[in-house]
PDB file of C-alpha atoms in Angstrom:
ATOM      1  CA  MET A   1    -151.859  99.781 -19.223  1.00 61.00           C
ATOM      2  CA  ARG A   2    -152.424 100.722 -22.877  1.00 78.00           C
ATOM      3  CA  SER A   3    -150.535 101.743 -25.787  1.00 82.00           C
ATOM      4  CA  THR A   4    -149.661 105.866 -25.232  1.00 89.00           C
ATOM      5  CA  ALA A   5    -147.871 108.432 -27.228  1.00 90.00           C
ATOM      6  CA  ILE A   6    -145.410 110.113 -25.044  1.00 94.00           C
ATOM      7  CA  TYR A   7    -144.137 112.891 -26.101  1.00 95.00           C
ATOM      8  CA  SER A   8    -146.157 113.816 -28.984  1.00 93.00           C
ATOM      9  CA  GLU A   9    -149.776 112.448 -30.495  1.00 91.00           C
ATOM     10  CA  ALA A  10    -148.370 113.518 -34.282  1.00 93.00           C
ATOM     11  CA  PRO A  11    -149.263 110.129 -35.401  1.00 92.00           C
ATOM     12  CA  ALA A  12    -146.690 108.188 -38.029  1.00 92.00           C
ATOM     13  CA  LYS A  13    -147.024 107.997 -41.364  1.00 95.00           C
ATOM     14  CA  GLY A  14    -144.990 105.397 -42.725  1.00 97.00           C
ATOM     15  CA  TRP A  15    -143.692 101.825 -40.670  1.00 96.00           C
ATOM     16  CA  LEU A  16    -143.564 101.862 -36.942  1.00 95.00           C
ATOM     17  CA  PRO A  17    -142.426  98.707 -35.507  1.00 95.00           C
ATOM     18  CA  TRP A  18    -143.475  96.626 -34.080  1.00 93.00           C
ATOM     19  CA  GLY A  19    -143.404  96.865 -29.947  1.00 91.00           C
ATOM     20  CA  ALA A  20    -142.141  92.874 -29.855  1.00 92.00           C
ATOM     21  CA  PHE A  21    -140.019  93.263 -32.472  1.00 96.00           C
ATOM     22  CA  ALA A  22    -138.450  97.139 -31.696  1.00 96.00           C
ATOM     23  CA  PRO A  23    -136.174  95.928 -29.159  1.00 95.00           C
ATOM     24  CA  PHE A  24    -134.447  93.201 -31.545  1.00 96.00           C
ATOM     25  CA  LEU A  25    -134.520  96.742 -34.461  1.00 96.00           C
ATOM     26  CA  SER A  26    -132.474  99.055 -31.897  1.00 95.00           C
ATOM     27  CA  LEU A  27    -129.371  95.960 -31.408  1.00 94.00           C
ATOM     28  CA  VAL A  28    -129.360  96.422 -35.234  1.00 94.00           C
ATOM     29  CA  LEU A  29    -129.291 100.542 -35.423  1.00 95.00           C
ATOM     30  CA  VAL A  30    -126.621 100.693 -32.566  1.00 95.00           C
ATOM     31  CA  VAL A  31    -124.340  98.041 -33.211  1.00 93.00           C
ATOM     32  CA  ALA A  32    -124.350  99.044 -37.217  1.00 93.00           C
ATOM     33  CA  PRO A  33    -123.047 102.127 -36.957  1.00 93.00           C
ATOM     34  CA  LEU A  34    -121.295 101.629 -33.708  1.00 93.00           C
ATOM     35  CA  ALA A  35    -119.147  98.780 -34.737  1.00 93.00           C
ATOM     36  CA  GLY A  36    -118.626 100.245 -38.822  1.00 94.00           C
ATOM     37  CA  ALA A  37    -117.364 103.668 -36.620  1.00 95.00           C
ATOM     38  CA  SER A  38    -115.044 101.517 -34.474  1.00 93.00           C
ATOM     39  CA  LEU A  39    -113.242  99.772 -37.550  1.00 94.00           C
ATOM     40  CA  GLY A  40    -112.747 102.801 -38.921  1.00 95.00           C
ATOM     41  CA  LEU A  41    -111.569 104.652 -35.907  1.00 96.00           C
ATOM     42  CA  ALA A  42    -108.983 100.732 -35.011  1.00 95.00           C
ATOM     43  CA  ARG A  43    -107.826 101.139 -38.415  1.00 94.00           C
ATOM     44  CA  PHE A  44    -106.339 104.842 -38.024  1.00 94.00           C
ATOM     45  CA  HIS A  45    -105.116 103.450 -34.443  1.00 94.00           C
ATOM     46  CA  LEU A  46    -107.690 105.055 -32.381  1.00 96.00           C
ATOM     47  CA  LEU A  47    -108.178 102.305 -30.440  1.00 95.00           C
ATOM     48  CA  ASP A  48    -106.402  99.388 -29.253  1.00 94.00           C
ATOM     49  CA  ALA A  49    -107.166  95.563 -30.169  1.00 89.00           C
ATOM     50  CA  LYS A  50    -110.451  95.662 -27.308  1.00 87.00           C
ATOM     51  CA  GLY A  51    -111.930  98.175 -28.431  1.00 88.00           C
ATOM     52  CA  ASP A  52    -110.133 100.871 -26.632  1.00 90.00           C
ATOM     53  CA  PRO A  53    -109.182 104.589 -26.846  1.00 95.00           C
ATOM     54  CA  ILE A  54    -105.722 105.102 -27.210  1.00 95.00           C
ATOM     55  CA  GLY A  55    -104.788 108.485 -25.788  1.00 94.00           C
ATOM     56  CA  LEU A  56    -107.444 111.891 -26.089  1.00 95.00           C
ATOM     57  CA  ALA A  57    -107.911 111.573 -29.967  1.00 96.00           C
ATOM     58  CA  GLY A  58    -108.406 108.081 -29.298  1.00 96.00           C
ATOM     59  CA  LEU A  59    -110.702 109.006 -26.746  1.00 96.00           C
ATOM     60  CA  LEU A  60    -112.964 112.275 -28.574  1.00 97.00           C
ATOM     61  CA  ALA A  61    -112.858 110.345 -31.820  1.00 97.00           C
ATOM     62  CA  PHE A  62    -114.612 107.250 -29.774  1.00 96.00           C
ATOM     63  CA  LEU A  63    -116.576 109.696 -28.302  1.00 97.00           C
ATOM     64  CA  LEU A  64    -117.704 111.999 -30.904  1.00 97.00           C
ATOM     65  CA  VAL A  65    -117.903 109.174 -34.619  1.00 97.00           C
ATOM     66  CA  PRO A  66    -119.646 106.350 -33.280  1.00 96.00           C
ATOM     67  CA  PHE A  67    -122.526 108.262 -31.114  1.00 97.00           C
ATOM     68  CA  ALA A  68    -122.951 111.382 -34.130  1.00 97.00           C
ATOM     69  CA  LEU A  69    -123.883 107.994 -36.582  1.00 97.00           C
ATOM     70  CA  MET A  70    -125.781 106.512 -34.590  1.00 96.00           C
ATOM     71  CA  GLY A  71    -127.775 109.445 -32.943  1.00 97.00           C
ATOM     72  CA  LEU A  72    -127.959 110.257 -37.081  1.00 97.00           C
ATOM     73  CA  VAL A  73    -129.485 106.802 -38.065  1.00 97.00           C
ATOM     74  CA  VAL A  74    -132.119 106.949 -35.968  1.00 97.00           C
ATOM     75  CA  LEU A  75    -133.225 110.361 -36.389  1.00 97.00           C
ATOM     76  CA  ALA A  76    -133.000 109.375 -40.559  1.00 97.00           C
ATOM     77  CA  TRP A  77    -135.252 106.553 -39.139  1.00 97.00           C
ATOM     78  CA  VAL A  78    -137.728 108.126 -36.975  1.00 97.00           C
ATOM     79  CA  ARG A  79    -137.629 111.317 -40.271  1.00 96.00           C
ATOM     80  CA  PHE A  80    -137.916 109.121 -43.406  1.00 97.00           C
ATOM     81  CA  VAL A  81    -138.851 105.646 -42.441  1.00 97.00           C
ATOM     82  CA  GLU A  82    -141.594 106.264 -40.001  1.00 97.00           C
ATOM     83  CA  ARG A  83    -141.963 109.905 -40.808  1.00 97.00           C
ATOM     84  CA  ARG A  84    -143.046 110.957 -37.766  1.00 96.00           C
ATOM     85  CA  PRO A  85    -141.809 114.344 -36.261  1.00 96.00           C
ATOM     86  CA  LEU A  86    -138.980 114.134 -34.630  1.00 96.00           C
ATOM     87  CA  ALA A  87    -140.794 115.970 -31.103  1.00 96.00           C
ATOM     88  CA  THR A  88    -142.993 112.384 -30.970  1.00 97.00           C
ATOM     89  CA  ILE A  89    -138.735 110.731 -29.450  1.00 97.00           C
ATOM     90  CA  GLY A  90    -139.087 113.638 -27.082  1.00 97.00           C
ATOM     91  CA  LEU A  91    -137.530 116.572 -29.064  1.00 96.00           C
ATOM     92  CA  ALA A  92    -139.996 118.849 -28.070  1.00 85.00           C
ATOM     93  CA  GLY A  93    -140.956 121.779 -25.854  1.00 82.00           C
ATOM     94  CA  SER A  94    -139.620 125.666 -24.764  1.00 85.00           C
ATOM     95  CA  ASP A  95    -136.558 126.382 -23.572  1.00 92.00           C
ATOM     96  CA  ARG A  96    -134.534 123.403 -24.809  1.00 95.00           C
ATOM     97  CA  ILE A  97    -131.159 124.794 -24.013  1.00 96.00           C
ATOM     98  CA  ARG A  98    -132.136 126.005 -20.708  1.00 97.00           C
ATOM     99  CA  THR A  99    -133.786 122.783 -20.100  1.00 97.00           C
ATOM    100  CA  PHE A 100    -131.176 120.942 -21.531  1.00 98.00           C
ATOM    101  CA  LEU A 101    -128.409 123.239 -19.084  1.00 98.00           C
ATOM    102  CA  SER A 102    -130.951 122.462 -15.825  1.00 98.00           C
ATOM    103  CA  GLY A 103    -130.083 118.813 -16.278  1.00 98.00           C
ATOM    104  CA  TYR A 104    -126.292 119.313 -16.683  1.00 98.00           C
ATOM    105  CA  GLY A 105    -126.164 120.760 -13.852  1.00 98.00           C
ATOM    106  CA  VAL A 106    -128.036 117.891 -11.722  1.00 98.00           C
ATOM    107  CA  GLY A 107    -126.022 115.505 -13.763  1.00 98.00           C
ATOM    108  CA  LEU A 108    -122.752 117.135 -11.927  1.00 98.00           C
ATOM    109  CA  ALA A 109    -124.962 117.986  -8.747  1.00 98.00           C
ATOM    110  CA  THR A 110    -125.698 114.002  -7.913  1.00 98.00           C
ATOM    111  CA  ILE A 111    -122.751 112.402  -9.421  1.00 98.00           C
ATOM    112  CA  SER A 112    -120.490 114.820  -7.055  1.00 98.00           C
ATOM    113  CA  ILE A 113    -123.049 113.207  -4.257  1.00 97.00           C
ATOM    114  CA  ILE A 114    -122.750 110.094  -4.872  1.00 98.00           C
ATOM    115  CA  VAL A 115    -119.036 109.985  -5.024  1.00 98.00           C
ATOM    116  CA  ALA A 116    -118.887 111.988  -1.416  1.00 97.00           C
ATOM    117  CA  ALA A 117    -121.090 109.692  -0.271  1.00 97.00           C
ATOM    118  CA  ILE A 118    -118.488 107.160  -0.853  1.00 98.00           C
ATOM    119  CA  TRP A 119    -115.697 109.351  -0.242  1.00 97.00           C
ATOM    120  CA  ILE A 120    -116.699 109.744   3.259  1.00 97.00           C
ATOM    121  CA  ALA A 121    -118.133 106.510   3.784  1.00 97.00           C
ATOM    122  CA  GLY A 122    -113.958 105.346   3.782  1.00 96.00           C
ATOM    123  CA  GLY A 123    -114.173 103.625  -0.079  1.00 97.00           C
ATOM    124  CA  TYR A 124    -111.476 106.685  -1.037  1.00 97.00           C
ATOM    125  CA  ASP A 125    -108.428 108.417  -0.351  1.00 96.00           C
ATOM    126  CA  ALA A 126    -107.654 112.178  -1.334  1.00 96.00           C
ATOM    127  CA  ARG A 127    -104.278 112.754  -2.720  1.00 94.00           C
ATOM    128  CA  LEU A 128    -103.996 116.573  -5.156  1.00 94.00           C
ATOM    129  CA  TYR A 129    -107.093 118.575  -5.199  1.00 96.00           C
ATOM    130  CA  GLY A 130    -107.468 120.433  -8.718  1.00 96.00           C
ATOM    131  CA  LYS A 131    -104.060 119.076 -10.590  1.00 95.00           C
ATOM    132  CA  ALA A 132    -105.727 119.878 -13.693  1.00 97.00           C
ATOM    133  CA  PHE A 133    -105.945 123.493 -12.915  1.00 96.00           C
ATOM    134  CA  ALA A 134    -101.539 123.291 -13.267  1.00 95.00           C
ATOM    135  CA  SER A 135    -101.769 122.629 -16.504  1.00 94.00           C
ATOM    136  CA  PRO A 136    -103.675 125.021 -19.405  1.00 95.00           C
ATOM    137  CA  GLY A 137    -103.097 121.940 -21.621  1.00 96.00           C
ATOM    138  CA  ALA A 138    -105.859 119.564 -19.842  1.00 96.00           C
ATOM    139  CA  LEU A 139    -107.756 122.670 -18.700  1.00 97.00           C
ATOM    140  CA  MET A 140    -107.963 122.836 -22.814  1.00 97.00           C
ATOM    141  CA  ASN A 141    -108.229 118.954 -23.067  1.00 97.00           C
ATOM    142  CA  ILE A 142    -111.106 118.750 -20.162  1.00 97.00           C
ATOM    143  CA  GLY A 143    -113.586 121.418 -22.335  1.00 97.00           C
ATOM    144  CA  LEU A 144    -113.007 119.206 -25.116  1.00 97.00           C
ATOM    145  CA  LEU A 145    -114.139 115.760 -23.215  1.00 98.00           C
ATOM    146  CA  LEU A 146    -117.670 117.993 -22.101  1.00 98.00           C
ATOM    147  CA  VAL A 147    -118.398 118.200 -25.999  1.00 98.00           C
ATOM    148  CA  GLY A 148    -116.910 114.715 -26.904  1.00 97.00           C
ATOM    149  CA  PHE A 149    -119.464 113.226 -23.301  1.00 98.00           C
ATOM    150  CA  ALA A 150    -122.366 115.689 -24.803  1.00 98.00           C
ATOM    151  CA  VAL A 151    -122.573 113.839 -27.931  1.00 98.00           C
ATOM    152  CA  GLN A 152    -122.278 110.284 -26.499  1.00 98.00           C
ATOM    153  CA  SER A 153    -124.515 111.436 -23.948  1.00 98.00           C
ATOM    154  CA  SER A 154    -127.262 112.923 -26.436  1.00 98.00           C
ATOM    155  CA  ALA A 155    -126.913 110.064 -29.105  1.00 98.00           C
ATOM    156  CA  GLU A 156    -127.595 107.388 -26.091  1.00 98.00           C
ATOM    157  CA  GLU A 157    -130.604 109.685 -24.745  1.00 98.00           C
ATOM    158  CA  ILE A 158    -132.431 110.353 -28.432  1.00 98.00           C
ATOM    159  CA  PHE A 159    -131.581 106.896 -29.145  1.00 98.00           C
ATOM    160  CA  PHE A 160    -133.021 104.720 -26.199  1.00 98.00           C
ATOM    161  CA  ARG A 161    -135.422 107.153 -23.932  1.00 98.00           C
ATOM    162  CA  GLY A 162    -136.107 108.680 -26.919  1.00 98.00           C
ATOM    163  CA  TRP A 163    -137.057 106.607 -29.930  1.00 98.00           C
ATOM    164  CA  LEU A 164    -137.139 103.331 -28.184  1.00 98.00           C
ATOM    165  CA  LEU A 165    -139.004 104.335 -25.309  1.00 98.00           C
ATOM    166  CA  SER A 166    -141.679 106.298 -27.589  1.00 97.00           C
ATOM    167  CA  VAL A 167    -141.702 102.964 -30.695  1.00 97.00           C
ATOM    168  CA  VAL A 168    -142.669 100.404 -27.794  1.00 97.00           C
ATOM    169  CA  SER A 169    -144.732 102.583 -26.000  1.00 97.00           C
ATOM    170  CA  ARG A 170    -147.333 103.595 -28.729  1.00 95.00           C
ATOM    171  CA  LYS A 171    -147.594  99.215 -29.709  1.00 95.00           C
ATOM    172  CA  LEU A 172    -147.357  98.161 -26.258  1.00 95.00           C
ATOM    173  CA  ASN A 173    -147.787 100.401 -23.024  1.00 95.00           C
ATOM    174  CA  VAL A 174    -145.522 102.592 -20.999  1.00 96.00           C
ATOM    175  CA  ALA A 175    -144.578 100.020 -18.456  1.00 96.00           C
ATOM    176  CA  THR A 176    -143.376  97.538 -20.764  1.00 96.00           C
ATOM    177  CA  ALA A 177    -141.308 100.065 -22.651  1.00 97.00           C
ATOM    178  CA  VAL A 178    -139.272 100.576 -19.973  1.00 98.00           C
ATOM    179  CA  VAL A 179    -138.578  97.683 -18.747  1.00 98.00           C
ATOM    180  CA  LEU A 180    -137.532  97.039 -22.488  1.00 97.00           C
ATOM    181  CA  THR A 181    -135.278  99.962 -22.706  1.00 98.00           C
ATOM    182  CA  SER A 182    -133.693  99.356 -20.333  1.00 98.00           C
ATOM    183  CA  VAL A 183    -133.347  95.595 -20.314  1.00 98.00           C
ATOM    184  CA  VAL A 184    -131.987  96.609 -23.595  1.00 98.00           C
ATOM    185  CA  PHE A 185    -129.736  99.364 -22.376  1.00 98.00           C
ATOM    186  CA  SER A 186    -128.448  96.989 -19.769  1.00 97.00           C
ATOM    187  CA  PHE A 187    -127.081  94.172 -22.583  1.00 96.00           C
ATOM    188  CA  LEU A 188    -125.404  96.859 -24.880  1.00 96.00           C
ATOM    189  CA  HIS A 189    -123.395  97.977 -21.697  1.00 95.00           C
ATOM    190  CA  TYR A 190    -122.916  94.862 -20.487  1.00 94.00           C
ATOM    191  CA  GLU A 191    -119.243  92.899 -20.724  1.00 90.00           C
ATOM    192  CA  PRO A 192    -118.176  89.844 -19.742  1.00 89.00           C
ATOM    193  CA  HIS A 193    -117.863  88.768 -15.866  1.00 88.00           C
ATOM    194  CA  GLN A 194    -119.269  91.976 -15.067  1.00 92.00           C
ATOM    195  CA  TYR A 195    -120.394  92.160 -11.543  1.00 92.00           C
ATOM    196  CA  TRP A 196    -124.212  91.800 -10.891  1.00 95.00           C
ATOM    197  CA  LEU A 197    -124.484  95.122  -8.486  1.00 96.00           C
ATOM    198  CA  VAL A 198    -122.961  96.422 -12.253  1.00 96.00           C
ATOM    199  CA  THR A 199    -125.400  95.137 -14.524  1.00 97.00           C
ATOM    200  CA  LEU A 200    -128.561  95.891 -11.978  1.00 97.00           C
ATOM    201  CA  ASN A 201    -127.355  99.675 -11.867  1.00 98.00           C
ATOM    202  CA  THR A 202    -127.182  99.941 -15.336  1.00 98.00           C
ATOM    203  CA  PHE A 203    -130.377  98.883 -15.723  1.00 98.00           C
ATOM    204  CA  LEU A 204    -131.775 101.592 -12.875  1.00 98.00           C
ATOM    205  CA  PHE A 205    -129.558 104.302 -14.409  1.00 98.00           C
ATOM    206  CA  SER A 206    -132.054 103.315 -17.674  1.00 98.00           C
ATOM    207  CA  VAL A 207    -135.227 102.819 -14.992  1.00 98.00           C
ATOM    208  CA  PHE A 208    -134.355 106.679 -13.666  1.00 98.00           C
ATOM    209  CA  ALA A 209    -133.737 108.686 -17.312  1.00 98.00           C
ATOM    210  CA  CYS A 210    -136.973 106.858 -18.445  1.00 98.00           C
ATOM    211  CA  VAL A 211    -138.900 108.425 -15.526  1.00 98.00           C
ATOM    212  CA  TRP A 212    -136.955 111.686 -16.186  1.00 98.00           C
ATOM    213  CA  ALA A 213    -138.371 111.964 -19.776  1.00 98.00           C
ATOM    214  CA  LEU A 214    -141.958 110.308 -19.293  1.00 97.00           C
ATOM    215  CA  THR A 215    -142.552 112.544 -16.205  1.00 96.00           C
ATOM    216  CA  THR A 216    -140.928 115.890 -17.938  1.00 95.00           C
ATOM    217  CA  GLY A 217    -142.646 114.960 -20.920  1.00 95.00           C
ATOM    218  CA  ASN A 218    -139.349 115.354 -23.342  1.00 97.00           C
ATOM    219  CA  ILE A 219    -135.685 114.212 -23.440  1.00 98.00           C
ATOM    220  CA  TRP A 220    -134.266 117.591 -23.164  1.00 98.00           C
ATOM    221  CA  GLY A 221    -133.371 118.025 -19.535  1.00 98.00           C
ATOM    222  CA  VAL A 222    -132.774 114.173 -19.013  1.00 98.00           C
ATOM    223  CA  MET A 223    -129.729 114.384 -22.242  1.00 98.00           C
ATOM    224  CA  GLY A 224    -128.011 117.509 -20.367  1.00 98.00           C
ATOM    225  CA  TRP A 225    -128.256 115.576 -16.960  1.00 98.00           C
ATOM    226  CA  HIS A 226    -126.301 112.446 -18.942  1.00 98.00           C
ATOM    227  CA  ALA A 227    -123.610 114.856 -20.415  1.00 98.00           C
ATOM    228  CA  GLY A 228    -123.312 116.558 -17.370  1.00 98.00           C
ATOM    229  CA  TRP A 229    -122.881 113.100 -14.968  1.00 98.00           C
ATOM    230  CA  ASN A 230    -120.125 111.198 -17.886  1.00 98.00           C
ATOM    231  CA  TRP A 231    -118.067 114.484 -17.617  1.00 98.00           C
ATOM    232  CA  LEU A 232    -117.434 115.141 -14.500  1.00 98.00           C
ATOM    233  CA  LEU A 233    -117.627 111.446 -13.376  1.00 97.00           C
ATOM    234  CA  ALA A 234    -115.148 110.944 -16.217  1.00 96.00           C
ATOM    235  CA  THR A 235    -112.573 114.492 -15.347  1.00 97.00           C
ATOM    236  CA  GLY A 236    -113.508 115.762 -11.791  1.00 97.00           C
ATOM    237  CA  PHE A 237    -112.208 112.321  -9.973  1.00 97.00           C
ATOM    238  CA  GLU A 238    -109.573 110.895 -12.018  1.00 96.00           C
ATOM    239  CA  LEU A 239    -112.190 107.764 -11.827  1.00 96.00           C
ATOM    240  CA  PRO A 240    -113.645 105.614 -14.281  1.00 95.00           C
ATOM    241  CA  VAL A 241    -117.255 106.850 -16.353  1.00 94.00           C
ATOM    242  CA  THR A 242    -118.647 103.454 -16.639  1.00 92.00           C
ATOM    243  CA  GLY A 243    -115.322 101.332 -17.158  1.00 88.00           C
ATOM    244  CA  LEU A 244    -113.346 103.682 -19.110  1.00 91.00           C
ATOM    245  CA  ASP A 245    -110.752 105.815 -17.833  1.00 92.00           C
ATOM    246  CA  ALA A 246    -110.166 109.136 -19.680  1.00 94.00           C
ATOM    247  CA  LYS A 247    -107.090 109.574 -17.796  1.00 93.00           C
ATOM    248  CA  MET A 248    -107.089 113.426 -17.232  1.00 95.00           C
ATOM    249  CA  PRO A 249    -105.742 114.897 -14.058  1.00 96.00           C
ATOM    250  CA  ALA A 250    -108.347 115.631 -11.863  1.00 97.00           C
ATOM    251  CA  LEU A 251    -110.682 118.445 -11.863  1.00 97.00           C
ATOM    252  CA  LEU A 252    -111.491 118.584  -8.588  1.00 97.00           C
ATOM    253  CA  VAL A 253    -109.648 115.877  -6.411  1.00 97.00           C
ATOM    254  CA  GLN A 254    -107.962 113.187  -7.520  1.00 97.00           C
ATOM    255  CA  LEU A 255    -109.518 109.459  -5.759  1.00 97.00           C
ATOM    256  CA  ILE A 256    -107.553 106.458  -5.358  1.00 96.00           C
ATOM    257  CA  ALA A 257    -110.434 103.644  -4.656  1.00 95.00           C
ATOM    258  CA  ARG A 258    -109.589 101.617  -1.154  1.00 93.00           C
ATOM    259  CA  GLY A 259    -112.878 100.100  -0.240  1.00 90.00           C
ATOM    260  CA  PRO A 260    -114.812  96.662  -1.214  1.00 95.00           C
ATOM    261  CA  ILE A 261    -115.814  96.501  -4.745  1.00 94.00           C
ATOM    262  CA  PRO A 262    -120.097  97.137  -3.717  1.00 96.00           C
ATOM    263  CA  LEU A 263    -118.923 100.318  -2.749  1.00 97.00           C
ATOM    264  CA  THR A 264    -116.538 102.086  -5.125  1.00 96.00           C
ATOM    265  CA  GLY A 265    -117.555  99.864  -8.037  1.00 95.00           C
ATOM    266  CA  GLY A 266    -113.897  98.680  -8.823  1.00 93.00           C
ATOM    267  CA  HIS A 267    -112.246  98.990 -11.784  1.00 91.00           C
ATOM    268  CA  GLN A 268    -116.441 100.039 -13.436  1.00 94.00           C
ATOM    269  CA  GLY A 269    -115.959 103.009 -11.174  1.00 96.00           C
ATOM    270  CA  PRO A 270    -118.777 104.652  -8.751  1.00 97.00           C
ATOM    271  CA  GLU A 271    -121.481 103.784 -11.618  1.00 97.00           C
ATOM    272  CA  GLY A 272    -120.890 100.232  -9.984  1.00 96.00           C
ATOM    273  CA  SER A 273    -122.048 101.504  -6.528  1.00 97.00           C
ATOM    274  CA  PHE A 274    -124.625 100.618  -4.374  1.00 97.00           C
ATOM    275  CA  PHE A 275    -125.131 103.950  -3.090  1.00 98.00           C
ATOM    276  CA  CYS A 276    -125.669 104.535  -7.099  1.00 97.00           C
ATOM    277  CA  GLY A 277    -128.462 102.167  -7.669  1.00 97.00           C
ATOM    278  CA  LEU A 278    -130.081 103.598  -4.531  1.00 98.00           C
ATOM    279  CA  PHE A 279    -129.781 106.837  -5.416  1.00 98.00           C
ATOM    280  CA  PHE A 280    -131.347 105.412  -9.463  1.00 98.00           C
ATOM    281  CA  ALA A 281    -133.968 103.676  -7.239  1.00 98.00           C
ATOM    282  CA  GLY A 282    -134.665 106.627  -5.130  1.00 98.00           C
ATOM    283  CA  ALA A 283    -134.703 109.086  -7.190  1.00 98.00           C
ATOM    284  CA  SER A 284    -137.455 107.210  -9.641  1.00 98.00           C
ATOM    285  CA  ALA A 285    -139.573 106.828  -7.384  1.00 98.00           C
ATOM    286  CA  PHE A 286    -139.192 110.016  -5.858  1.00 97.00           C
ATOM    287  CA  LEU A 287    -140.061 111.851 -10.004  1.00 97.00           C
ATOM    288  CA  VAL A 288    -143.061 108.797  -9.692  1.00 96.00           C
ATOM    289  CA  TRP A 289    -144.589 110.076  -6.729  1.00 96.00           C
ATOM    290  CA  ARG A 290    -143.848 114.203  -7.534  1.00 94.00           C
ATOM    291  CA  ALA A 291    -145.458 113.326 -10.857  1.00 92.00           C
ATOM    292  CA  ASN A 292    -149.117 111.254  -9.346  1.00 91.00           C
ATOM    293  CA  ARG A 293    -149.457 114.413  -6.623  1.00 90.00           C
ATOM    294  CA  ARG A 294    -149.096 116.910  -9.404  1.00 86.00           C
ATOM    295  CA  ARG A 295    -151.750 115.133 -11.341  1.00 83.00           C
ATOM    296  CA  LEU A 296    -153.861 114.382  -8.149  1.00 82.00           C
ATOM    297  CA  GLN A 297    -153.381 117.972  -7.428  1.00 80.00           C
ATOM    298  CA  ALA A 298    -154.501 119.885 -11.103  1.00 70.00           C
ATOM    299  CA  PRO A 299    -157.453 121.200 -11.604  1.00 69.00           C
ATOM    300  CA  PRO A 300    -160.603 118.804 -13.428  1.00 62.00           C
ATOM    301  CA  VAL A 301    -160.731 119.269 -17.034  1.00 49.00           C
ATOM    302  CA  ARG A 302    -164.439 120.828 -18.039  1.00 56.00           C
TER     303      ARG A 302
END
């Protein structure tokens, strides 16, 4: 495969990083703002010694401040260093709000289906239903987290499936870009002694998000999907999202893990379950198949 401008063919008028260097540069562009913001949050006692959020204020600050800063850094990089339009990193297309909300709905549906599959397979015990509705304060906090997870997820998509995927595709090729983007994404989400299935699922998560962005030609839909997925996982079932416990009463149903780790994902939550890996692999294959079918069915260009 040859180098490709995946979202927009508008040229970069500034310096575009070399393909092999972009993953290493991405580590700097991610770690610097996240580390700096996290130090500030820890100073205000919003994060503990391990870097985990303290209470709702800490969780909201963790979702909003570091990730918003990361997003602003990459947008500034694209605008002032690479000097290319934001459409070239997938922030393009019409009906952007509608596309985002459609993706959000898909995110809510897909995580619900995966959690239900684990539950039916015997991985969870159900306790109380709709606990959050007994507390107006809890509902307000869950609404605030909707905004927080939207910022966090959108910033990640702008960075990984927007900037990094587009840079490597322009310098190398699309297949290499998907692999390198997913490797960097997995590395930055890795924790020492992490169960191997969690690592694999994180990689497949990124592959699925890359394929979604590539087949739609923008990142608005996958931004919404990622935001809806994270928010409902954190607030709907009292289950961890990427190992993070929001400590919110369940919006839908309180679930207690009781099955083996490959089924439930353990402390990582459903994202560490083999059901999640099957979904990401199957959904990626389906999106590729559908895109190829549409291409074959399209009338020839005269």
